[in-house]
XYZ file of C-alpha atoms in Angstrom:
464
model
C 86.632 118.038 118.704
C 84.085 119.317 116.205
C 85.340 119.394 112.654
C 83.494 121.504 109.904
C 83.836 121.777 106.192
C 83.302 125.035 104.363
C 80.577 123.920 101.720
C 80.496 127.264 99.977
C 80.373 126.770 96.250
C 79.229 123.055 96.432
C 76.100 122.138 94.705
C 75.008 118.966 96.049
C 71.355 118.043 96.076
C 70.076 117.997 99.528
C 73.135 119.730 100.916
C 71.062 122.560 102.549
C 69.590 119.995 105.001
C 72.819 119.220 106.628
C 74.467 122.702 106.627
C 74.728 124.483 110.185
C 72.160 127.328 110.577
C 73.151 130.685 109.319
C 76.524 129.296 107.929
C 77.897 127.718 104.818
C 79.504 125.094 107.049
C 78.662 121.572 107.551
C 79.955 119.215 110.090
C 82.508 116.724 108.629
C 80.645 113.695 109.807
C 77.290 115.004 108.333
C 78.892 115.735 104.945
C 80.360 112.282 104.776
C 77.122 110.592 105.776
C 75.448 112.714 103.043
C 77.874 111.779 100.458
C 77.552 108.129 101.277
C 73.744 108.310 100.501
C 74.458 109.520 96.966
C 75.261 106.938 94.367
C 77.127 108.633 91.571
C 75.739 106.032 89.155
C 72.267 107.226 89.779
C 72.834 110.903 89.236
C 71.156 112.219 86.130
C 74.037 114.233 84.788
C 77.829 114.988 84.769
C 77.392 118.242 86.596
C 76.131 116.418 89.603
C 78.778 113.769 89.560
C 81.546 116.321 89.167
C 79.979 118.056 92.299
C 80.309 114.860 94.219
C 84.008 114.719 93.370
C 84.505 118.315 94.412
C 82.631 117.544 97.821
C 84.919 114.486 98.462
C 87.903 116.738 97.647
C 86.836 118.970 100.606
C 86.358 116.085 102.894
C 89.927 114.863 102.014
C 91.536 118.179 102.683
C 89.684 118.570 106.194
C 90.528 115.111 107.128
C 94.130 115.783 106.225
C 94.222 118.869 108.369
C 92.968 116.925 111.249
C 95.635 114.414 110.724
C 98.199 117.322 110.740
C 96.827 118.485 114.060
C 97.656 115.077 115.586
C 100.948 115.126 113.937
C 101.824 118.706 115.584
C 100.833 117.310 118.860
C 103.071 114.161 118.696
C 105.884 116.409 117.486
C 105.828 118.578 120.597
C 105.734 115.773 123.081
C 109.009 114.115 124.367
C 108.915 110.470 123.952
C 107.476 108.692 126.954
C 107.554 105.024 128.054
C 106.157 103.481 131.311
C 103.012 103.802 133.511
C 100.948 106.914 133.721
C 101.837 107.360 137.493
C 105.527 107.281 136.673
C 106.903 110.450 138.175
C 109.606 110.692 135.535
C 106.926 110.347 132.881
C 104.630 112.929 134.205
C 107.504 115.488 134.705
C 108.466 115.152 131.070
C 104.895 115.412 129.848
C 104.684 118.627 131.802
C 107.660 120.020 129.823
C 106.483 119.221 126.340
C 107.051 122.052 123.801
C 104.947 124.900 123.149
C 102.694 124.540 119.966
C 104.715 125.294 116.945
C 107.968 123.734 118.317
C 109.238 120.344 117.578
C 111.108 118.379 120.300
C 110.720 114.818 118.554
C 113.653 114.696 116.250
C 112.653 111.104 114.955
C 109.173 112.056 114.200
C 109.139 111.017 110.617
C 110.728 107.624 111.335
C 108.112 106.794 114.164
C 105.215 107.552 112.106
C 106.545 105.862 108.948
C 107.111 102.596 111.048
C 103.357 102.762 112.200
C 101.889 103.632 108.670
C 104.425 101.773 106.570
C 104.825 105.162 104.463
C 107.954 106.993 103.548
C 109.853 108.964 106.289
C 110.246 111.734 103.774
C 106.554 112.019 103.555
C 106.038 112.430 107.318
C 108.835 114.765 107.647
C 107.364 117.087 105.253
C 103.985 116.674 106.939
C 105.616 117.157 110.268
C 107.193 120.548 109.028
C 103.780 121.570 107.829
C 101.940 120.535 110.901
C 104.404 122.714 113.007
C 104.331 125.709 110.701
C 100.952 126.052 109.314
C 99.060 127.238 112.476
C 101.783 129.440 113.783
C 103.434 130.913 110.597
C 100.306 130.693 108.049
C 97.233 131.164 109.854
C 95.172 131.990 107.058
C 96.269 129.111 104.966
C 95.780 126.833 107.908
C 92.189 128.030 108.455
C 91.547 127.272 104.546
C 93.199 123.802 104.993
C 91.197 122.925 107.987
C 87.717 124.001 106.284
C 88.645 121.771 103.061
C 89.012 124.788 100.591
C 92.718 124.490 100.227
C 94.454 121.047 99.671
C 97.379 119.755 101.687
C 99.538 120.145 98.417
C 98.926 123.887 98.165
C 99.368 124.427 101.910
C 102.695 122.797 101.799
C 103.605 125.134 98.892
C 103.589 127.904 101.191
C 105.409 126.032 104.044
C 108.215 124.824 102.027
C 108.530 128.054 99.915
C 109.013 130.246 103.045
C 111.280 127.965 104.945
C 114.121 130.470 104.822
C 111.814 133.476 106.002
C 111.426 134.513 109.527
C 107.987 134.185 111.221
C 107.095 137.777 110.417
C 107.657 137.693 106.717
C 106.030 134.227 106.499
C 102.835 135.738 107.911
C 103.023 138.500 105.587
C 103.299 136.190 102.519
C 100.412 134.244 104.048
C 98.276 137.485 104.183
C 99.092 138.412 100.550
C 98.958 134.953 98.815
C 96.447 132.850 100.776
C 93.175 134.698 99.668
C 94.153 133.686 96.048
C 95.412 130.270 96.759
C 92.191 128.072 96.317
C 92.018 129.497 92.696
C 95.491 128.786 91.857
C 97.115 125.498 90.733
C 99.968 124.355 92.909
C 102.348 125.319 90.229
C 101.084 128.834 89.844
C 100.750 129.048 93.609
C 104.429 128.307 93.885
C 105.205 131.077 91.392
C 103.031 133.559 93.352
C 105.018 132.586 96.628
C 108.399 133.197 94.838
C 107.371 136.447 93.569
C 105.999 137.651 96.923
C 109.246 136.712 98.701
C 111.302 138.300 96.292
C 109.252 141.645 96.532
C 109.390 141.436 100.375
C 112.941 140.473 100.979
C 115.137 141.086 97.954
C 118.330 141.603 99.867
C 118.430 138.123 101.351
C 117.726 136.317 97.892
C 121.499 135.731 97.462
C 121.734 134.095 100.990
C 118.819 131.929 100.265
C 120.146 130.769 97.054
C 123.377 129.740 98.660
C 121.623 127.633 101.257
C 119.573 126.132 98.444
C 122.587 125.143 96.579
C 123.935 123.384 99.515
C 120.847 121.113 99.215
C 121.639 119.975 95.619
C 121.371 116.434 95.199
C 120.619 113.362 92.680
C 118.426 110.577 93.528
C 116.855 107.505 91.811
C 113.304 106.335 91.950
C 111.990 102.889 90.617
C 109.570 103.183 87.785
C 107.614 100.551 85.825
C 108.744 97.916 83.232
C 112.474 97.851 84.227
C 112.891 101.709 84.142
C 113.903 104.167 86.848
C 113.485 107.997 87.323
C 116.670 109.954 87.844
C 115.925 113.349 89.680
C 118.382 116.082 90.114
C 118.128 119.211 92.104
C 120.537 121.656 90.492
C 121.414 125.220 90.406
C 119.468 126.974 87.637
C 122.648 127.874 85.527
C 123.923 124.022 85.680
C 120.436 122.616 84.963
C 120.036 124.887 82.023
C 123.377 124.126 80.687
C 123.133 120.334 81.052
C 119.635 120.565 79.229
C 120.879 122.603 76.446
C 124.024 120.534 75.870
C 121.992 117.268 75.741
C 119.362 119.038 73.448
C 122.034 120.416 71.094
C 123.810 117.135 70.817
C 120.557 115.148 70.276
C 119.629 117.380 67.419
C 122.835 117.167 65.813
C 122.539 113.434 65.877
C 119.163 113.598 64.374
C 120.464 115.738 61.556
C 123.152 113.279 60.969
C 120.538 110.537 60.474
C 119.977 109.007 63.852
C 116.634 107.436 64.038
C 115.977 107.555 67.633
C 113.630 110.375 68.952
C 114.979 113.393 70.524
C 113.883 112.223 74.033
C 115.510 108.969 73.308
C 118.777 110.609 72.289
C 118.806 113.004 75.209
C 118.278 110.129 77.664
C 121.052 108.000 76.015
C 123.404 111.092 75.786
C 122.992 111.489 79.483
C 124.451 108.161 80.299
C 126.749 107.559 77.406
C 130.381 107.379 78.370
C 129.696 106.409 82.058
C 132.183 103.586 82.795
C 132.306 103.670 86.558
C 130.824 100.522 88.024
C 129.309 99.632 91.381
C 128.318 96.490 93.040
C 124.601 95.888 92.529
C 122.915 93.031 94.309
C 120.443 91.027 92.032
C 118.448 88.166 93.599
C 117.326 86.026 90.743
C 116.372 82.292 90.508
C 119.051 80.071 88.905
C 116.311 78.810 86.588
C 115.944 82.228 85.212
C 119.747 82.607 84.533
C 119.538 79.236 82.658
C 116.459 80.199 80.668
C 114.193 77.546 82.397
C 111.757 80.030 83.652
C 110.700 83.633 83.390
C 110.172 84.333 87.077
C 110.819 87.996 88.133
C 114.120 88.959 89.792
C 114.831 91.750 92.424
C 117.330 94.576 92.722
C 118.182 94.966 96.427
C 116.712 98.263 97.684
C 115.138 99.010 94.357
C 112.521 96.661 93.262
C 111.208 93.890 91.003
C 112.568 93.489 87.223
C 111.535 91.024 84.519
C 113.507 87.886 83.654
C 114.987 89.098 80.648
C 116.457 92.289 82.299
C 117.872 90.113 85.002
C 119.556 87.738 82.415
C 121.005 90.850 80.600
C 122.433 92.246 83.870
C 123.604 88.802 85.001
C 125.571 88.363 81.650
C 127.911 91.488 82.805
C 127.846 90.594 86.368
C 130.714 89.485 88.758
C 129.535 86.321 90.519
C 129.742 85.742 94.154
C 128.476 82.354 95.557
C 125.967 82.680 98.382
C 124.601 79.413 99.399
C 121.274 79.168 101.352
C 119.892 76.652 103.497
C 117.171 74.309 102.159
C 114.291 76.442 103.220
C 115.586 79.346 101.267
C 115.416 81.830 103.922
C 118.863 82.107 105.838
C 122.370 81.815 104.705
C 125.067 79.534 105.948
C 126.221 81.056 108.971
C 129.989 81.695 109.724
C 130.801 82.800 113.282
C 133.488 85.076 114.431
C 134.843 86.293 117.796
C 135.987 89.601 116.688
C 134.026 92.867 116.357
C 134.082 93.097 112.572
C 132.695 90.250 110.475
C 134.934 88.798 107.669
C 134.109 89.166 103.991
C 132.175 86.124 103.614
C 129.989 86.765 106.728
C 129.459 90.411 105.432
C 128.291 89.227 102.103
C 125.860 86.749 103.641
C 124.400 89.461 105.928
C 123.934 91.929 103.037
C 122.613 89.152 100.779
C 120.038 87.949 103.359
C 118.736 91.491 104.393
C 119.253 93.514 101.229
C 118.090 96.595 102.820
C 117.875 98.341 106.101
C 116.023 96.359 108.746
C 114.181 99.501 110.204
C 110.466 99.181 109.795
C 109.446 100.948 106.425
C 112.961 101.843 105.429
C 114.346 100.595 102.077
C 117.915 102.073 102.043
C 119.950 99.446 100.053
C 122.504 97.070 101.543
C 125.217 98.988 99.803
C 124.856 102.018 101.932
C 124.087 100.149 105.400
C 126.040 99.355 108.359
C 126.346 95.835 109.689
C 124.974 96.197 113.392
C 125.151 93.821 116.301
C 121.721 93.351 117.351
C 123.024 92.572 120.890
C 126.136 94.890 121.385
C 129.584 93.308 121.145
C 131.114 91.696 123.130
C 127.922 90.650 124.830
C 126.461 89.560 121.571
C 128.626 87.471 119.070
C 129.560 88.454 115.608
C 127.306 85.669 113.853
C 124.850 85.912 111.159
C 122.094 85.392 113.996
C 123.316 88.521 115.545
C 123.983 90.697 112.685
C 121.784 92.848 110.675
C 121.741 95.869 108.213
C 120.824 99.390 109.470
C 121.226 102.485 107.540
C 123.342 105.160 109.150
C 120.289 107.107 110.402
C 118.595 104.128 111.934
C 121.738 102.734 113.294
C 122.181 105.907 115.310
C 118.566 105.834 116.440
C 118.822 102.139 117.615
C 121.922 103.068 119.952
C 120.899 106.798 120.968
C 117.242 106.710 121.194
C 115.053 109.718 120.238
C 116.484 112.186 122.837
C 118.787 112.206 125.988
C 116.012 111.622 128.264
C 114.241 108.757 126.546
C 115.015 105.072 126.311
C 116.086 104.161 122.888
C 114.104 101.389 121.020
C 114.605 97.858 121.880
C 115.791 95.471 118.959
C 115.648 91.670 119.125
C 116.555 89.037 116.498
C 114.855 85.777 117.618
C 115.806 84.121 114.451
C 118.382 84.949 111.833
C 117.000 87.732 109.735
C 113.912 88.353 111.775
C 113.971 91.622 113.486
C 111.603 92.659 116.395
C 111.525 96.388 117.236
C 109.751 97.821 120.413
C 109.569 101.669 120.251
C 109.504 104.057 122.888
C 105.866 104.651 122.279
C 105.152 100.977 123.143
C 104.445 99.857 119.543
C 105.942 96.645 118.249
C 107.034 96.021 114.694
C 108.150 92.831 113.107
C 110.718 92.987 110.054
C 110.664 89.562 108.551
C 113.621 88.222 106.413
C 113.596 88.949 102.701
C 112.806 85.864 100.714
C 115.821 84.248 99.143
C 116.636 81.507 96.570
C 118.189 78.252 97.213
C 120.129 77.935 93.931
C 121.071 74.291 94.299
C 117.403 73.235 95.087
C 116.286 75.454 92.013
C 118.575 73.403 90.010
C 117.616 70.197 91.302
C 113.844 70.896 90.651
C 114.603 71.963 87.019
C 116.627 68.668 86.588
C 113.954 66.594 88.050
C 111.468 68.103 85.552
C 113.632 66.684 82.820
C 114.183 63.083 84.498
C 117.504 64.168 86.093
C 119.334 65.227 83.120
C 121.570 68.254 83.699
C 122.469 70.779 80.896
C 126.060 71.962 80.360
C 125.064 75.372 81.548
C 123.665 73.744 84.983
C 126.846 71.897 85.323
C 128.805 74.861 84.922
C 126.749 76.793 87.472
C 127.093 74.032 89.909
C 130.968 74.051 89.483
C 130.754 77.762 90.084
C 128.852 77.234 93.407
C 131.121 74.681 94.592
C 134.219 76.662 93.824
């Protein structure tokens, strides 16, 4: 497969020597080799350095488009497993979908497991890989040649989800010639205007479907912070913003010294009294003020010691004793299908998030799954693990009715080995845990065996 880049508008020294005869195109491999020969530090002026940046941007887009081609091919193939001469495998390969169709419902999960990237990222790329060649041929051509970025190509795909193929191609024809000159934000507005002109009658229907997708989600940020994202109908979002702004300005006028941004953020959460169980894994030495090691929110990320101590001060304690190596919890077996409360807490404390490769759904929203299905497998810590509802279904049902499901083993408590229908194998190791008694003992040894009152209190709690 020959991959070429449109080099029109690039002003690199020596570029003419690698361009294809009579065209403005250059083979991807030749352009990369040419760029590798250029040391930006040796270029005489900033103009030349910026041209190198622009050339690498073309390369990035072209490589991304080539990856989309592979994703599109994977999406239309039924999952297969077994030898090439297996008649069932050959029959299923012969019936793979036409280009532009997706018969692989777990595509994002499979690629995310292989690349350790987000499932959402690959689901979006899978949709773009499916739709671009079929519904947006002009945009797809520009993307393949490197003159349009993946982000801009995705603007058209996602902006036209509700349109039929004919109208999507019309938007492509109208908007794509201007797309390379527009920022993603302006391109998004251009797509919206075009859709409203083409199909104003169905705008209300599209809005109704969009409202059904409203949601709130949280994303970890740096330094003990988090980003709260809400997708809301415009009237609700504007009303919320205006209410927060009005109250913040009133507070400032009354003498509150917080900034308007700080006030709006604080007002958003003031008065929230509903509490949920949040699992924080923190060394005992941190709670006792003996060290400043970081702690971890299950399914969220790492936080500093001071924040962990603040949260722990308002927490409801539950004792979870770990074994001396700090990896597994003390196991309590049961002969019934549902684990008891103690065993449930132990498994959630051990795994802390979904055990599918690359999935970080937190323990609170995960099912407790028998690795070997009950009653063949016992209800013990060594045979239980956390799976979010999506990957719980995937484990048991497989990718489609004609394919084998993935195989899951737990050779040791907390270590999960997945063998996927593609033949790939992934190991999900147990999350590191904290041996609380060992941490206290080490801290006491550092002070010649003298235990503080706080340490005695914590020991009594652990033993209760």
